[in-house]
PDB file of C-alpha atoms in Angstrom:
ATOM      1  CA  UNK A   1      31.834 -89.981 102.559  1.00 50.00           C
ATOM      2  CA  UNK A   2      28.271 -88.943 103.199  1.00 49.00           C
ATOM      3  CA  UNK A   3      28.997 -87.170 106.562  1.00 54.00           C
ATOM      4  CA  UNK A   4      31.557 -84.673 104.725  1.00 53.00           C
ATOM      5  CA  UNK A   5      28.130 -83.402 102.311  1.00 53.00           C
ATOM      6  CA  UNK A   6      26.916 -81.087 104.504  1.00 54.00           C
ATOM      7  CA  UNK A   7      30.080 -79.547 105.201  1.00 55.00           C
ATOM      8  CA  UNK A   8      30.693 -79.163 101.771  1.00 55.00           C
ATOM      9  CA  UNK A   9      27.363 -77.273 100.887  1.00 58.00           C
ATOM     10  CA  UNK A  10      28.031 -75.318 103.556  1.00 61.00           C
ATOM     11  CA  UNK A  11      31.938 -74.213 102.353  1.00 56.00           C
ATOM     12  CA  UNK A  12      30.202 -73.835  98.731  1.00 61.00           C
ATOM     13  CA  UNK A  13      27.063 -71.423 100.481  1.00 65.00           C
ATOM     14  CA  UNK A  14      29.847 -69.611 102.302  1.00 61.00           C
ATOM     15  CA  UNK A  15      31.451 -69.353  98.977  1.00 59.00           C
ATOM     16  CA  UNK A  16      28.579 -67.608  96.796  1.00 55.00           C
ATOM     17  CA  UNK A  17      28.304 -65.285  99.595  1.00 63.00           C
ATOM     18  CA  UNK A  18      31.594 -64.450  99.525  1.00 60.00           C
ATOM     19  CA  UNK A  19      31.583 -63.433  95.692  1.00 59.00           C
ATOM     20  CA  UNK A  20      28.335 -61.544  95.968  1.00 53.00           C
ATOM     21  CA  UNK A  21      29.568 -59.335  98.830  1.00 56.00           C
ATOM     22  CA  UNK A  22      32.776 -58.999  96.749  1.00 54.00           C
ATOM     23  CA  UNK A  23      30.353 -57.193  93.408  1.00 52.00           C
ATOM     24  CA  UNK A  24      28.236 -55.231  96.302  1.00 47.00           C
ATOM     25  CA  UNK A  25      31.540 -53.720  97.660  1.00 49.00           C
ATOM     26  CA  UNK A  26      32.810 -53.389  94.504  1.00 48.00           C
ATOM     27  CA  UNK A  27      29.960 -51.061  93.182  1.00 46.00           C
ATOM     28  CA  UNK A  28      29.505 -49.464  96.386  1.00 47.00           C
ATOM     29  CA  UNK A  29      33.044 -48.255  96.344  1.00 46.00           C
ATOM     30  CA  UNK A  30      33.656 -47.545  92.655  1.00 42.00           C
ATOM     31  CA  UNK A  31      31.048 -45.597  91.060  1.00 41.00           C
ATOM     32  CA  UNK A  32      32.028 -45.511  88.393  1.00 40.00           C
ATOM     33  CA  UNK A  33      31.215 -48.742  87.330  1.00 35.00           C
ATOM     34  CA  UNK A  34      27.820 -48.095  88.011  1.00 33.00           C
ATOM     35  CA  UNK A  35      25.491 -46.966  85.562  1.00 34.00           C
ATOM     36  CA  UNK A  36      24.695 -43.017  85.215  1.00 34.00           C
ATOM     37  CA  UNK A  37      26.035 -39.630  83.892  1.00 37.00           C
ATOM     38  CA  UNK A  38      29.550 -39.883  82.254  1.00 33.00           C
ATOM     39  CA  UNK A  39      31.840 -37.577  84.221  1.00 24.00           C
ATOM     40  CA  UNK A  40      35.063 -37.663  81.313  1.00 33.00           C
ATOM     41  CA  UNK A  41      35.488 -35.032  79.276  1.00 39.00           C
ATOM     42  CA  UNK A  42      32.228 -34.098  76.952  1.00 42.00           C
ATOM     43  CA  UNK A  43      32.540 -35.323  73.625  1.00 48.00           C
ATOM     44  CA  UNK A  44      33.687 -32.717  70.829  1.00 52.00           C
ATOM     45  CA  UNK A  45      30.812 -30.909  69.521  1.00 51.00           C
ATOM     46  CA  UNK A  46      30.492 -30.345  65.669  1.00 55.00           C
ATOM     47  CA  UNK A  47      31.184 -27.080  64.817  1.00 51.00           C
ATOM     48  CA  UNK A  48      27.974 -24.954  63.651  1.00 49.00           C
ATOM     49  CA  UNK A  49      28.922 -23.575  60.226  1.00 51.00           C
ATOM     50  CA  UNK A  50      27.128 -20.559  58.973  1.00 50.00           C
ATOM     51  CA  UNK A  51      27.561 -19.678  55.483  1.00 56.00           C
ATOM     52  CA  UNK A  52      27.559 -15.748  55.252  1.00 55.00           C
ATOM     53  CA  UNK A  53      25.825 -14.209  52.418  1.00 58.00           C
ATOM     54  CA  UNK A  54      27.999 -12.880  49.302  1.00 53.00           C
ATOM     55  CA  UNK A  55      26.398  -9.849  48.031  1.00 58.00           C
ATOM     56  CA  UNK A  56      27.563  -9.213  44.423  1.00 56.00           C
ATOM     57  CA  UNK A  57      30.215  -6.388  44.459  1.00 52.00           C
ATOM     58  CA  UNK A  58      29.432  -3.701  42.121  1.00 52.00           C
ATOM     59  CA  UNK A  59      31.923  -1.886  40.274  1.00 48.00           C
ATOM     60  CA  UNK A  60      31.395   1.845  41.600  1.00 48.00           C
ATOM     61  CA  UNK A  61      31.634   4.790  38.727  1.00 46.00           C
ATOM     62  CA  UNK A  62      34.372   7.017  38.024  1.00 43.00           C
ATOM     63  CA  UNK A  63      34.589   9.973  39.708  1.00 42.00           C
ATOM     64  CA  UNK A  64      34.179  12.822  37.507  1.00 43.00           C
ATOM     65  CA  UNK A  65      34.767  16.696  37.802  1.00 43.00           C
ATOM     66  CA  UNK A  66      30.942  16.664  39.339  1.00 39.00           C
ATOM     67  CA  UNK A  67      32.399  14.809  42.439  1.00 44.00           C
ATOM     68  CA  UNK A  68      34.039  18.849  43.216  1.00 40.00           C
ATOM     69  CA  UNK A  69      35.307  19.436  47.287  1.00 42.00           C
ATOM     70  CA  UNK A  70      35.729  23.481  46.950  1.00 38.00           C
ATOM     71  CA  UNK A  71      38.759  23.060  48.947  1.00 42.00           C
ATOM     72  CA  UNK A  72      41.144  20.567  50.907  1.00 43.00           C
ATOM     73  CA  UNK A  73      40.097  21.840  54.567  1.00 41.00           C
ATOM     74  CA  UNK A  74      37.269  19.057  55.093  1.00 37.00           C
ATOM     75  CA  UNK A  75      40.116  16.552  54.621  1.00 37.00           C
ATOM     76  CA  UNK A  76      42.823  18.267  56.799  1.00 37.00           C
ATOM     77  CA  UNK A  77      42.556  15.098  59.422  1.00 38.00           C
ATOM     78  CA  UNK A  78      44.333  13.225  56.391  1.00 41.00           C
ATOM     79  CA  UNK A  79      43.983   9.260  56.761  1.00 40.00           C
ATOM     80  CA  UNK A  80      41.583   6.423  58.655  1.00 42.00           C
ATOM     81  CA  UNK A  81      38.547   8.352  57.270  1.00 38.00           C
ATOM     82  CA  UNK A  82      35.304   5.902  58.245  1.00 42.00           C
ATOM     83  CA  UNK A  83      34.209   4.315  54.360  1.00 40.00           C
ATOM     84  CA  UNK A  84      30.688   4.845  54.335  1.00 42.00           C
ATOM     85  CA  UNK A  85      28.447   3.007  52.019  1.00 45.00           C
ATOM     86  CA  UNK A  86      31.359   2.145  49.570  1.00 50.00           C
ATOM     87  CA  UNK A  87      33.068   5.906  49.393  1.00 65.00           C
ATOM     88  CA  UNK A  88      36.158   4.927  47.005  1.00 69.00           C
ATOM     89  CA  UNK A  89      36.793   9.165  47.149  1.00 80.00           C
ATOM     90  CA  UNK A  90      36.675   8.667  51.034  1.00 84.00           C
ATOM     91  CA  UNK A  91      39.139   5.850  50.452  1.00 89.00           C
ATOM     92  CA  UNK A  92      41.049   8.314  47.849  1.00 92.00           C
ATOM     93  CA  UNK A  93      41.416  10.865  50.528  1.00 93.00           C
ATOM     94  CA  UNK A  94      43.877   8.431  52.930  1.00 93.00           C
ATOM     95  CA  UNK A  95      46.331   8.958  50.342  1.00 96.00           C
ATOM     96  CA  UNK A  96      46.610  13.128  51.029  1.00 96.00           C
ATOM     97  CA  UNK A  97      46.817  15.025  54.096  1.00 96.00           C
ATOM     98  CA  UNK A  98      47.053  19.155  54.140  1.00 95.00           C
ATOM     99  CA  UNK A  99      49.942  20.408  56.257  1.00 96.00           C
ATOM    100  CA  UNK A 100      50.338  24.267  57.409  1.00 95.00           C
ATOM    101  CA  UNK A 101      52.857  25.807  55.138  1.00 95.00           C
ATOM    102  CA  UNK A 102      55.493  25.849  57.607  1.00 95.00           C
ATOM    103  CA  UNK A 103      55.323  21.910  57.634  1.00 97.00           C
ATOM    104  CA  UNK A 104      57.445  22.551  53.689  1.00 98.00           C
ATOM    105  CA  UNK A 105      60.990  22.282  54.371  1.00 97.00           C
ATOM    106  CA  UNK A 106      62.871  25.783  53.286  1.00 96.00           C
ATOM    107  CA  UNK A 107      66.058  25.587  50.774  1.00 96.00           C
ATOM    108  CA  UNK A 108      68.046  26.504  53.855  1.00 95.00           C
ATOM    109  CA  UNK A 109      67.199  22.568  54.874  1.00 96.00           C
ATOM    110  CA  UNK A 110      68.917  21.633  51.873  1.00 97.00           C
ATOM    111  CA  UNK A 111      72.545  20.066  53.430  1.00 97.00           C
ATOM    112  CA  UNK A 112      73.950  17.194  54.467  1.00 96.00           C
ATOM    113  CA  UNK A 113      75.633  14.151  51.786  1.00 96.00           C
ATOM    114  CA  UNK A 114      74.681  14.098  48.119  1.00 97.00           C
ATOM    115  CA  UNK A 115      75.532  11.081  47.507  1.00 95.00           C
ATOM    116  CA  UNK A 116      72.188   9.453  48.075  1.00 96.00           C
ATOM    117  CA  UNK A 117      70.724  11.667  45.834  1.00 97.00           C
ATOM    118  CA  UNK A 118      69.889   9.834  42.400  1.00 96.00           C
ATOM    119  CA  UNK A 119      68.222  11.699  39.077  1.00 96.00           C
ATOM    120  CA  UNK A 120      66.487   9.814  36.442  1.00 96.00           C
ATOM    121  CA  UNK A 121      64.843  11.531  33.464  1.00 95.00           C
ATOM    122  CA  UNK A 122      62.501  10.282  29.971  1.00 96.00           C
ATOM    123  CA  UNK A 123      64.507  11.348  26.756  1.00 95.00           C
ATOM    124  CA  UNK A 124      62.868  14.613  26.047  1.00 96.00           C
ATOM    125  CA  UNK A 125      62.497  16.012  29.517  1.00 97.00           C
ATOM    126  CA  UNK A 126      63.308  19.464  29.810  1.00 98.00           C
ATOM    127  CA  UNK A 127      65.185  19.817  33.739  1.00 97.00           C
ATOM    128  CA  UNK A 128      67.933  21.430  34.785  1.00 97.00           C
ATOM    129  CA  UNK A 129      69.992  20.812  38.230  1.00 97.00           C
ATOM    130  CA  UNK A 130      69.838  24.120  40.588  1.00 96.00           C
ATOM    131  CA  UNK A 131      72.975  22.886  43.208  1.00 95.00           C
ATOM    132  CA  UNK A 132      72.867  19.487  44.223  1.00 96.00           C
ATOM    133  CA  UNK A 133      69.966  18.994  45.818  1.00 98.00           C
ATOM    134  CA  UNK A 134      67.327  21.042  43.403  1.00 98.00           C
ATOM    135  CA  UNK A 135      66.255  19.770  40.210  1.00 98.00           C
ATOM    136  CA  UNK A 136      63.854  22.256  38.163  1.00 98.00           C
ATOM    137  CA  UNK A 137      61.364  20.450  36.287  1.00 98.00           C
ATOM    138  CA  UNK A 138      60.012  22.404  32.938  1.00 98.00           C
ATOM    139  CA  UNK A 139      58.736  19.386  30.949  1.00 98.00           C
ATOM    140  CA  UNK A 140      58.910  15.828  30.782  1.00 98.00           C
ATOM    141  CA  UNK A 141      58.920  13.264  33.245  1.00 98.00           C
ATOM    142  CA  UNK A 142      62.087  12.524  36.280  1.00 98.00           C
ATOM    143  CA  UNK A 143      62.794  10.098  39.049  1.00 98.00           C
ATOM    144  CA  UNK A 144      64.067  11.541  42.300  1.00 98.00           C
ATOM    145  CA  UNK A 145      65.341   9.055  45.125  1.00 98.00           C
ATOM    146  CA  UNK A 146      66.788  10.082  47.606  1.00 98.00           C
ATOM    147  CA  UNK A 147      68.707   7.336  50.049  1.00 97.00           C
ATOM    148  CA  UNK A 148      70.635   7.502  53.546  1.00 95.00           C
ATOM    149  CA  UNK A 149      73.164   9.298  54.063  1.00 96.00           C
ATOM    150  CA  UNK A 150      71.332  11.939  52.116  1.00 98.00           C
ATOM    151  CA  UNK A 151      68.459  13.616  53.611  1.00 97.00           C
ATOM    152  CA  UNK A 152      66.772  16.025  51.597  1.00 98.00           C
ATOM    153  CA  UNK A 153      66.246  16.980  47.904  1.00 98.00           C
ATOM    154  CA  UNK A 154      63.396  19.341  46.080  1.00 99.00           C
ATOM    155  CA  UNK A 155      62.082  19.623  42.656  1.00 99.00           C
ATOM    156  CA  UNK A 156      60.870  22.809  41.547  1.00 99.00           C
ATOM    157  CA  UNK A 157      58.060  22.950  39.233  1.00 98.00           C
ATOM    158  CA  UNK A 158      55.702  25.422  37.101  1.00 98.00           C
ATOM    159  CA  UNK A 159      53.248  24.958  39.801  1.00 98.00           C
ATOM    160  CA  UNK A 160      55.240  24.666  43.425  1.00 98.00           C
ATOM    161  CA  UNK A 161      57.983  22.503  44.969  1.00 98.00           C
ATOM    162  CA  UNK A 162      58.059  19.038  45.998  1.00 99.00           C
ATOM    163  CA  UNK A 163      60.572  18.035  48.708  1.00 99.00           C
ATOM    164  CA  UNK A 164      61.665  14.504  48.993  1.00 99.00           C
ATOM    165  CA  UNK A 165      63.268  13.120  52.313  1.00 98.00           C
ATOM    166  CA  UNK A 166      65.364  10.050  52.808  1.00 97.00           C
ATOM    167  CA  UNK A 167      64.191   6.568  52.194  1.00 96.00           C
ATOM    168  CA  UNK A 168      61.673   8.445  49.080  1.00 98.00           C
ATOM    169  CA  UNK A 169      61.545   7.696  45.273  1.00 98.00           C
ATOM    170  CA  UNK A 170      59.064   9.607  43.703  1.00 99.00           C
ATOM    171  CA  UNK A 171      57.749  10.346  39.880  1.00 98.00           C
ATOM    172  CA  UNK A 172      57.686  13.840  38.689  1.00 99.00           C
ATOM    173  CA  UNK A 173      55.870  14.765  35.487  1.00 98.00           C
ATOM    174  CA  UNK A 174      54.655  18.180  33.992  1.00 98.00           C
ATOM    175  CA  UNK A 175      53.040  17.775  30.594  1.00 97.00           C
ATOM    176  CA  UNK A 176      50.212  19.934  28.512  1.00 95.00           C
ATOM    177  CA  UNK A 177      49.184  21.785  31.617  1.00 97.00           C
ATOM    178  CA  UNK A 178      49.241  18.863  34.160  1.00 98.00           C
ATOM    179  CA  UNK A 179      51.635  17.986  37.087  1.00 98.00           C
ATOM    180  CA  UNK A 180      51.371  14.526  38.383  1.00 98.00           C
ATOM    181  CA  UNK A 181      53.256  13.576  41.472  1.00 99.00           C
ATOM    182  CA  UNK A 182      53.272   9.941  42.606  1.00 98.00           C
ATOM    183  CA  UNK A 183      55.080   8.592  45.556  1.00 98.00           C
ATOM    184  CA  UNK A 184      56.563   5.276  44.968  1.00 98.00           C
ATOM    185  CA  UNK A 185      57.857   4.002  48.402  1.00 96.00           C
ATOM    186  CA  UNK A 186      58.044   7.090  50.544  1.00 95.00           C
ATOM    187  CA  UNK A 187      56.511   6.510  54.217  1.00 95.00           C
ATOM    188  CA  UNK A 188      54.795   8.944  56.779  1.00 95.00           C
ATOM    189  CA  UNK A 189      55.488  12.726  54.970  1.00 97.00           C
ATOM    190  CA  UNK A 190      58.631  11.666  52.863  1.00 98.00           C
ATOM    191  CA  UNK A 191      56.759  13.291  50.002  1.00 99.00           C
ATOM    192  CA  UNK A 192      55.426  17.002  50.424  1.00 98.00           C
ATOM    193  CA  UNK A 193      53.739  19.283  47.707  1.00 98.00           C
ATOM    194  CA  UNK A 194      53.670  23.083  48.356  1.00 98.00           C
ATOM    195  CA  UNK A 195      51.749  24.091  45.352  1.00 97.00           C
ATOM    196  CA  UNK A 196      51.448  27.939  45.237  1.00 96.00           C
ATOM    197  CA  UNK A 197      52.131  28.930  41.978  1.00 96.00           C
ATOM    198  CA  UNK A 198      49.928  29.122  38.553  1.00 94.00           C
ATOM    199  CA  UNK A 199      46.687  28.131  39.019  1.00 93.00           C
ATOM    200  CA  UNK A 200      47.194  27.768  42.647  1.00 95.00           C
ATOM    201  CA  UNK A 201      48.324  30.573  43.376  1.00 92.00           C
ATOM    202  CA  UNK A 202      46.311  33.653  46.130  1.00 85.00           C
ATOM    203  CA  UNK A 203      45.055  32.288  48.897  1.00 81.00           C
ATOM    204  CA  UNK A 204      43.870  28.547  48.072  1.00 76.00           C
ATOM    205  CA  UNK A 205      48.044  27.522  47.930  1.00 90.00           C
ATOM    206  CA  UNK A 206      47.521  23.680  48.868  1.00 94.00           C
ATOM    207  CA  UNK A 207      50.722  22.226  51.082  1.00 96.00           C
ATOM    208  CA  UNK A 208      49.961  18.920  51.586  1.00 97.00           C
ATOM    209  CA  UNK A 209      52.165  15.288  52.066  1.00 98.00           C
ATOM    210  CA  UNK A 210      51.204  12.299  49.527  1.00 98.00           C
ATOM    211  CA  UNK A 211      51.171   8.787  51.087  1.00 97.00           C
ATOM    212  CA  UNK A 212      52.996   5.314  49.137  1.00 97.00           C
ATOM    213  CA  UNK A 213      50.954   4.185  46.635  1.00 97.00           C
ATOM    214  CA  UNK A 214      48.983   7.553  45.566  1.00 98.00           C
ATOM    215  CA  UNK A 215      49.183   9.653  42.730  1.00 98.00           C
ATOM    216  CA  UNK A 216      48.596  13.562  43.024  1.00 98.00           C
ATOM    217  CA  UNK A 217      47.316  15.322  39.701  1.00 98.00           C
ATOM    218  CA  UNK A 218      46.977  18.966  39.289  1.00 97.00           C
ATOM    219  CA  UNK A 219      46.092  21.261  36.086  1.00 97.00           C
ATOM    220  CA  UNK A 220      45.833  24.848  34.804  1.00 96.00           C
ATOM    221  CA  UNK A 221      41.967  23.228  33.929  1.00 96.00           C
ATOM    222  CA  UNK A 222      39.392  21.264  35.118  1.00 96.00           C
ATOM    223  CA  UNK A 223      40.893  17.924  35.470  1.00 96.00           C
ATOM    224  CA  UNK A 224      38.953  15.287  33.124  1.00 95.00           C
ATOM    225  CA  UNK A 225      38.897  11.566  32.606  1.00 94.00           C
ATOM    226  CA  UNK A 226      41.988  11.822  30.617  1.00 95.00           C
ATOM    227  CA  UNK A 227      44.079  13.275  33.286  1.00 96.00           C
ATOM    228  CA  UNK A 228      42.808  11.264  35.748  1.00 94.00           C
ATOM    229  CA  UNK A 229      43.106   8.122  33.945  1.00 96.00           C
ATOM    230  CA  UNK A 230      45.636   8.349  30.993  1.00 96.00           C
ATOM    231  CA  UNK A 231      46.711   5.521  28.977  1.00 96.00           C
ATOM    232  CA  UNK A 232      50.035   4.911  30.182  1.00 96.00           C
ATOM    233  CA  UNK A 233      49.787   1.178  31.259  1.00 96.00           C
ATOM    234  CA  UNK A 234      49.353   2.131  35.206  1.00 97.00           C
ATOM    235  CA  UNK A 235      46.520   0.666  36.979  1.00 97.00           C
ATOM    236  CA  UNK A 236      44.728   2.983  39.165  1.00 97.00           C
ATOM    237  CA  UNK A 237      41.321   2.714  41.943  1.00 96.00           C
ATOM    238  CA  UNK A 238      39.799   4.806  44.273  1.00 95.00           C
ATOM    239  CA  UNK A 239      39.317   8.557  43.147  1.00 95.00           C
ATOM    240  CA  UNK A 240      38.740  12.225  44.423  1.00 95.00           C
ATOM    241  CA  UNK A 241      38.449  15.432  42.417  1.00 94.00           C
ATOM    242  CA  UNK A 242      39.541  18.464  44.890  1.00 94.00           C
ATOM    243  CA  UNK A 243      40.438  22.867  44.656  1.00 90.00           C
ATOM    244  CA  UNK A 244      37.319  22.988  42.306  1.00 89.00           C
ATOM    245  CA  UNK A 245      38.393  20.853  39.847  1.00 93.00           C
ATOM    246  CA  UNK A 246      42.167  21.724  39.960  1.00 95.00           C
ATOM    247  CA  UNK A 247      43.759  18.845  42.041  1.00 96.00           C
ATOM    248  CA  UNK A 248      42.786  15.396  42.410  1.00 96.00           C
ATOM    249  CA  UNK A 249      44.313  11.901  44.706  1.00 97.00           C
ATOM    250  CA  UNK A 250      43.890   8.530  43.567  1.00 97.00           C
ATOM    251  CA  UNK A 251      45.804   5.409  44.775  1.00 98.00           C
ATOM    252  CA  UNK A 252      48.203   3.566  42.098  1.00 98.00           C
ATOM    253  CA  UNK A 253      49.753   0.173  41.774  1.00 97.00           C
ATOM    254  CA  UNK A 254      53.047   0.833  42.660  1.00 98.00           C
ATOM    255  CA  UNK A 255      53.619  -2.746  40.878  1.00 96.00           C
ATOM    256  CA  UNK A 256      51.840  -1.729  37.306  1.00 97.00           C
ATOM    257  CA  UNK A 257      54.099   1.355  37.130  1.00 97.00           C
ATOM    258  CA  UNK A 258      57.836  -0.583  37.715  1.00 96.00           C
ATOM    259  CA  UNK A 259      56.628  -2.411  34.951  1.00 95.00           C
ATOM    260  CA  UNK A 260      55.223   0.593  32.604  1.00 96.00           C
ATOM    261  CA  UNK A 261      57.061   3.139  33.064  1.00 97.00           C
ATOM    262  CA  UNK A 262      59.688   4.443  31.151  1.00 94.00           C
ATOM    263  CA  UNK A 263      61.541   6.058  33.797  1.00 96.00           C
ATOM    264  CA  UNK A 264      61.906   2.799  35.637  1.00 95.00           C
ATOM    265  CA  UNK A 265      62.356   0.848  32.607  1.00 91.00           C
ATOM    266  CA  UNK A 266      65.603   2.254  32.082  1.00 88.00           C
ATOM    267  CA  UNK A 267      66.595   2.627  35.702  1.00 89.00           C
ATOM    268  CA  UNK A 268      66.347  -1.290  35.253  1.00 86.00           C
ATOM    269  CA  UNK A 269      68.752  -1.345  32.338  1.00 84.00           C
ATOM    270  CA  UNK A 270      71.078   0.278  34.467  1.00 76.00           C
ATOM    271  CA  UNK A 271      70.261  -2.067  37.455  1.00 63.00           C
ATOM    272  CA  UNK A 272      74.336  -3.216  38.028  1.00 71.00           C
ATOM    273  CA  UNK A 273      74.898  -0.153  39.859  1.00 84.00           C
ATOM    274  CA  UNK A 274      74.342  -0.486  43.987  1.00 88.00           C
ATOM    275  CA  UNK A 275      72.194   2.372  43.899  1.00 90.00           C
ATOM    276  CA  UNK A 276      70.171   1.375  41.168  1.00 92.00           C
ATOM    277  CA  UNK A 277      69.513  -2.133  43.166  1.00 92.00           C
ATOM    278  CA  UNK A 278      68.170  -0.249  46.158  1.00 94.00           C
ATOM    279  CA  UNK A 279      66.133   1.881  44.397  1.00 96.00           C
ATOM    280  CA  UNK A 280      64.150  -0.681  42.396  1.00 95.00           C
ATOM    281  CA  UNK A 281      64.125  -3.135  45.665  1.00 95.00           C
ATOM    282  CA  UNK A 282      62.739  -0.322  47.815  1.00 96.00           C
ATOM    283  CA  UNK A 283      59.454   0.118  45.214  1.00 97.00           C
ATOM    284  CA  UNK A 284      59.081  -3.617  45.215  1.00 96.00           C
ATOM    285  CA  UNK A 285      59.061  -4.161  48.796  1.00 97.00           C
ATOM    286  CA  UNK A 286      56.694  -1.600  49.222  1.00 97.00           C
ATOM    287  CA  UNK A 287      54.570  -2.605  45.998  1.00 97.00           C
ATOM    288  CA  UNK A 288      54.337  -6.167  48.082  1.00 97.00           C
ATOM    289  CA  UNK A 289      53.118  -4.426  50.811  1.00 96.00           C
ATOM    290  CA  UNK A 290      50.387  -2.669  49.768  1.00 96.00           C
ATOM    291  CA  UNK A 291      49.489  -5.483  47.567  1.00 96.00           C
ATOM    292  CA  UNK A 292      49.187  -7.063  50.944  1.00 96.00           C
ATOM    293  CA  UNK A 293      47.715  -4.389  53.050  1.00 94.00           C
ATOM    294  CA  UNK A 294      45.331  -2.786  50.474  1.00 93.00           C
ATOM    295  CA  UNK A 295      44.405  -6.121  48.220  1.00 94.00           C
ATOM    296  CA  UNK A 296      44.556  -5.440  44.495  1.00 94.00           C
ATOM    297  CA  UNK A 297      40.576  -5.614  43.957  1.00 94.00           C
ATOM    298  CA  UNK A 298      39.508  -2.874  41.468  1.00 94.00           C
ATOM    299  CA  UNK A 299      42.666  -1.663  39.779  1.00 96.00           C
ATOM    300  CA  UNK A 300      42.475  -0.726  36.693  1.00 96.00           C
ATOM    301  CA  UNK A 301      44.760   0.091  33.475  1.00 96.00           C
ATOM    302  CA  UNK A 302      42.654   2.161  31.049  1.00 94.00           C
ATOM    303  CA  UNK A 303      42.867   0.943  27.951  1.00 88.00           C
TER     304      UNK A 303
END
C-alpha cells in the first residue's frame, strides 16, 4: 500500500498540470474571455434632445389701402415668392400671377360639350345666358363649374371676362361697385381674369390667372376694409392691395365658404343630382388639401 503513494502524487501533480495548461490554452486561444475592450456592438446612446425656442407668434395687421403696389408687373413671376420677415402680402401674392393678354382664351375657344357646364345663381342676381357657354353677370352673385367633357365657359362682367376651364368651380359676384372672383377648386390657370373695362380700362388692363383657395377683389374705388373683409361668414388671411388701390388677392378658406355661402347652400339642397355631387366633392377635396398644405393658422371670419 505504501509503495503505490508516490505514484499517486505523481498521477495527481500530473493532473493539476494538466488543468492549468488547459485555462492557459484556453485564454491564449479565446480572447475573448480575457479581460479588455468589448468588441460587440456599442451600446445605444441616449438621444440628445434639444428643446427649440417658441417665439410668441404675433398676429400681423391688416393690410390697408397704404400697403399700394402701383401696378401688378413686380409680381409677374406669380408664385414661390421668398416670405421675408413674416410678408403675409408676399404670401397673398402666390395666389395671382399676370399673364400677357393673349394667355385669355377668345369666344372663338368657346366649343366642345355643354353638358358639363353647370349655373348657379343667389335669388336676386341679375344674369343672363349669352349661348351656352357665356353667362353675363350684371348683379348678384353665380356659381360657374365647369366639368369634363366640357372644356370651356366665360362670364362676362361690368369690369372684364373671366374664363373657366374644365375641372373649375368658381364664385362670381358684382355688387355696389365691387367684383369679387374666388376660385374654389380650379388648379394651375383654370381661372383667368382679363379685366379691361371700367376702372381698368387704358393701358393698366390686368390679365391675370387666380390660384385655389384665393379671392380676387376689384372696385370702381379704393378698396377698404369692408371690401376686403366683408361680413359674410368666410374666413380669410394673408392680404395685398394692388392697381393703386383698385384690385386686391387674399387667400380664403375654401371650407368656411361651402358652409356660408348661399350659392353653395342651395347647390347642397339640390345635392341628389350627379352633377351636383361632383361639384360639392371637388371643393371639399380641395378644401382638405389646402387645409393640409397651407395649415389653417390665422383665418379669420370678420365679425
Amino acid at each position: 500500500m505504501s509503495d503505490n503513494k508516490p505514484e499517486t502524487n505523481r498521477y495527481s501533480r500530473l493532473a493539476v498540470s494538466a488543468i492549468v495548461l488547459t485555462f492557459v490554452l484556453g485564454a491564449t486561444l479565446a480572447p475573448r474571455l480575457t479581460a479588455g475592450m468589448d468588441y460587440g456592438p456599442s451600446p445605444m446612446q441616449n438621444p440628445v434632445i434639444f428643446n427649440p425656442t417658441v417665439n410668441p407668434v404675433t398676429t400681423p395687421p391688416i393690410v390697408v389701402p397704404t400697403d399700394v403696389q402701383p401696378n401688378l408687373n413686380a409680381f409677374q413671376t406669380g408664385a414661390n415668392l421668398p416670405m421675408v420677415n413674416y410678408d403675409f402680402g408676399a404670401i397673398a401674392l402666390n395666389g395671382i400671377m399676370r399673364l400677357p393678354d393673349s394667355a385669355f382664351p377668345q369666344e372663338s375657344a368657346l366649343t366642345g360639350p355643354t353638358n358639363g357646364i353647370t349655373v348657379k345663381f343667389k335669388p336676386g342676381s341679375e344674369y343672363k345666358m349669352e349661348g351656352d357657354y357665356i353667362v353675363v353677370l350684371k348683379k348678384g352673385e353665380i356659381l360657374v363649374s365647369v366639368k369634363k367633357p366640357s372644356r370651356l365657359a366665360m362670364i362676362k362682367t361690368p369690369y372684364g371676362n373671366i374664363s373657366v376651364a374644365a375641372d373649375g368651380d368658381v364664385l362670381c359676384k358684382f355688387e355696389n361697385g365691387t367684383l369679387r372672383v374666388t376660385n374654389l377648386d380650379g388648379g394651375g390657370q383654370t381661372i383667368k381674369a382679363q379685366l379691361n373695362q371700367g376702372p381698368f380700362a387704358g393701358a393698366s388692363d390686368p390679365t391675370v390667372t387666380i390660384a385655389a383657395g384665393f379671392e380676387m377683389v376689384g372696385a370702381d374705388h379704393k378698396l377698404t376694409r369692408a371690401d376686403m373683409r366683408p361680413r359674410d361668414g368666410v374666413a380669410r388671411r394673408h392680404f395685398k392691395i394692388l392697381e393703386s388701390g383698385h384690385l386686391a388677392i387674399s387667400e380664403i378658406s375654401v371650407e368656411s365658404v361651402m358652409k356660408a355661402n348661399d350659392v353653395i347652400a342651395d347647390l347642397r339642397q339640390s345635392s341628389t343630382g350627379v352633377k351636383e355631387r361632383r361639384i360639392l366633392g371637388d371643393m371639399s377635396k380641395m378644401a382638405a388639401v389646402l387645409n393640409y398644405k397651407n395649415g389653417t393658422q390665422g383665418f379669420k371670419v370678420e365679425e
